[in-house]
CSV table of C-alpha atoms in Angstrom, one decimal:
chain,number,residue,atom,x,y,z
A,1,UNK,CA,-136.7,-33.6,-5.4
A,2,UNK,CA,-134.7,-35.8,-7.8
A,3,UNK,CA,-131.4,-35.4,-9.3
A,4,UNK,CA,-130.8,-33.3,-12.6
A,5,UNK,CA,-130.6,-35.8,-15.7
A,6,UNK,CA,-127.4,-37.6,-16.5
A,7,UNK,CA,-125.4,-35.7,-19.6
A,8,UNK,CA,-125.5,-38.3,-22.5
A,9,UNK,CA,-121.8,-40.0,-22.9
A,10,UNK,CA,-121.0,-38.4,-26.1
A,11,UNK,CA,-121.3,-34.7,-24.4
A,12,UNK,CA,-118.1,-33.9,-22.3
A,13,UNK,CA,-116.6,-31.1,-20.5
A,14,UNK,CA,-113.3,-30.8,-21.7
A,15,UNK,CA,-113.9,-27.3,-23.3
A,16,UNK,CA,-115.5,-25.4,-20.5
A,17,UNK,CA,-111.9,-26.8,-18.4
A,18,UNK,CA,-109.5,-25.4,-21.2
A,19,UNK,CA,-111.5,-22.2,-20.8
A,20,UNK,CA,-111.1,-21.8,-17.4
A,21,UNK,CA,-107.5,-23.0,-17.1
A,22,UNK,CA,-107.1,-20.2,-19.9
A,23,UNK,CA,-108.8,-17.2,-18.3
A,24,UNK,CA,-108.5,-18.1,-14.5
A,25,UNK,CA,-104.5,-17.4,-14.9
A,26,UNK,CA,-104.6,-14.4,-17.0
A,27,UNK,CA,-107.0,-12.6,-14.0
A,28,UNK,CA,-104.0,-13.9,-11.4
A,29,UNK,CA,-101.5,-12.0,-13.5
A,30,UNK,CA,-103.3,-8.9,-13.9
A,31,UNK,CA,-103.8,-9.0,-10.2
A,32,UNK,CA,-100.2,-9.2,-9.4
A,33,UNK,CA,-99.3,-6.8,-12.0
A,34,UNK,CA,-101.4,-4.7,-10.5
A,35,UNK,CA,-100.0,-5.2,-7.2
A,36,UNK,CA,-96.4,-4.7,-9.0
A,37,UNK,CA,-97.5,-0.9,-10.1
A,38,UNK,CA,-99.3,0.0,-7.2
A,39,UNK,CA,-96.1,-0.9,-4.9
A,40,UNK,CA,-94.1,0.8,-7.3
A,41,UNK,CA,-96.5,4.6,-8.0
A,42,UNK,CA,-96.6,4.6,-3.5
A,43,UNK,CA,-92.9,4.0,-3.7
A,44,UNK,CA,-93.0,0.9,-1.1
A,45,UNK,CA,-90.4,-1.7,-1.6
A,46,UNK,CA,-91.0,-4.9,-2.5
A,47,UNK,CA,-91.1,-7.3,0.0
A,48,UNK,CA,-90.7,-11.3,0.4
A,49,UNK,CA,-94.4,-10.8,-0.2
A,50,UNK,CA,-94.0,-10.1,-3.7
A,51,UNK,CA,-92.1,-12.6,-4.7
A,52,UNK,CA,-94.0,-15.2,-3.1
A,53,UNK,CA,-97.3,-14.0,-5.0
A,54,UNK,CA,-95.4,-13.8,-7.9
A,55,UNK,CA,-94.1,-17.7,-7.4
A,56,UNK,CA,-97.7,-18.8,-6.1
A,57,UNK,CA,-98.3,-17.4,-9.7
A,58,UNK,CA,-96.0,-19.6,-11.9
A,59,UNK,CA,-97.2,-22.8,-9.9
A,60,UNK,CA,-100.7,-21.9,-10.7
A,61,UNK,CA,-100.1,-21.7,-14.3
A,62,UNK,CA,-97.7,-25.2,-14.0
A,63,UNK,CA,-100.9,-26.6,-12.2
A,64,UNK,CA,-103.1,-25.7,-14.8
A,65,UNK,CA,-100.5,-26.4,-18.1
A,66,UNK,CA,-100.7,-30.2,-16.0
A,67,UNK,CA,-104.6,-30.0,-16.5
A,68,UNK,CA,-105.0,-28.6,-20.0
A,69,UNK,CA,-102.6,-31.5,-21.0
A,70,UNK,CA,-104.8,-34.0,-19.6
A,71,UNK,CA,-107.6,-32.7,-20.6
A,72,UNK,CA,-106.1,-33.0,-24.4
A,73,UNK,CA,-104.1,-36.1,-23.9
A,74,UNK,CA,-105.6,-38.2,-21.0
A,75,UNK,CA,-109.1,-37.3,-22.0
A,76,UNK,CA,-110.4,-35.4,-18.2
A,77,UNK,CA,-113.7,-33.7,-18.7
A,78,UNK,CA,-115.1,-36.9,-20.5
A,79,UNK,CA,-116.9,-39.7,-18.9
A,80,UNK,CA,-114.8,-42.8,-17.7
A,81,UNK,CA,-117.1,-44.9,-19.7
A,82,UNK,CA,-116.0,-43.7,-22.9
A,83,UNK,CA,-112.3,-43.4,-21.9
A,84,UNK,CA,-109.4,-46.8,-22.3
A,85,UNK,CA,-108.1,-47.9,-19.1
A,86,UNK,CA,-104.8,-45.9,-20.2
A,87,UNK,CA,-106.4,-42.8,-20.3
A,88,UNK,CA,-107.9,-43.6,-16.6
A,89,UNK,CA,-104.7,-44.1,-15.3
A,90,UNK,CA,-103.1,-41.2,-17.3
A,91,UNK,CA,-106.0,-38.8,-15.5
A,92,UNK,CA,-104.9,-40.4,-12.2
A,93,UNK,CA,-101.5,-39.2,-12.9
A,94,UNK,CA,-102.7,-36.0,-13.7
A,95,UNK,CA,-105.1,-35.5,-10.6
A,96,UNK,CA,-102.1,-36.5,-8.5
A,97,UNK,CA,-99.8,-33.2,-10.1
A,98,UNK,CA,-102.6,-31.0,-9.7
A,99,UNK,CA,-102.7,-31.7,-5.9
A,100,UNK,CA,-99.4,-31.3,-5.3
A,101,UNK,CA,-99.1,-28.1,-7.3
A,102,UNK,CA,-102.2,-26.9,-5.6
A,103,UNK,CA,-100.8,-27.3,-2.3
A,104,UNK,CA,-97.6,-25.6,-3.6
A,105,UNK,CA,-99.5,-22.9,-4.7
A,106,UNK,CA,-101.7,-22.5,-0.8
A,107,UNK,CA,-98.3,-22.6,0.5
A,108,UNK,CA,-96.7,-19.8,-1.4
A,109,UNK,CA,-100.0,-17.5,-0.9
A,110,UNK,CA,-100.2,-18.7,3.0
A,111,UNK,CA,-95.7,-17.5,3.2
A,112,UNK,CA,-96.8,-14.4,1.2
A,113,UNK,CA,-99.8,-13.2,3.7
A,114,UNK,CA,-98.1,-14.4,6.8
A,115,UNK,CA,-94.6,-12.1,5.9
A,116,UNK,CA,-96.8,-9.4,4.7
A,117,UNK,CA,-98.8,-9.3,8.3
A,118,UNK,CA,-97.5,-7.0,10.6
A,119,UNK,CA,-97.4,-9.1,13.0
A,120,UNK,CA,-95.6,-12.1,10.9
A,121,UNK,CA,-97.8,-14.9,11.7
A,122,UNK,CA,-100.8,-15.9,10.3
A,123,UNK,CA,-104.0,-15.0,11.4
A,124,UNK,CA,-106.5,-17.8,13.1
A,125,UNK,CA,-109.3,-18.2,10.4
């Protein structure tokens, strides 16, 4: 059992990461709205909870506005043979954002589950 063939250099994946970056945040904020109207038709206040989803929201779309822009201007989703050593180091930039918005993002949905617990601390999974 081998490995699949290599893509050829001129075929790159930028596209398929727009598209994802696109829909990917849309289903998160149809979710929380969602959320929103359910909270508001049972007549349960909102909570910390909600306002932390609603936050780990907006960093998920600043972490993915930081990938669609270097997928446009720093060239990710292409192979690193084609790419200038500016655009490598641009993508390194832009790998380095991501992570620290992702982890800002974990952290907002880990405060938003652990005050929504009834027991306010986070479960051990």
């Amino acid at each position: 059992m081998g490995f699949p063939p290599a893509l050829p250099l001129d075929t790159g994946r930028a596209s398929s990461i727009v598209i994802c970056c696109i829909v990917f945040p849309c289903l998160a904020a149809l979710t929380v709205v969602a959320r929103f109207v359910a909270r508001r038709q049972k007549a349960v206040k909102y909570g910390w909870d909600d306002y932390l989803v609603v936050l780990a929201l907006l960093a998920l779309c600043g972490q993915l506005t930081i990938l669609i822009l270097g997928t446009i201007y720093g060239g990710v989703g292409h192979h690193n043979a084609r790419l200038s050593s500016e655009n490598i180091a641009f993508q390194y930039k832009v790998k380095t954002l991501a992570v620290l918005a992702r982890q800002h993002v974990l952290n907002s949905a880990r405060y938003s589950q652990q005050s929504s617990s009834p027991s306010g601390r986070l479960s051990a999974s």
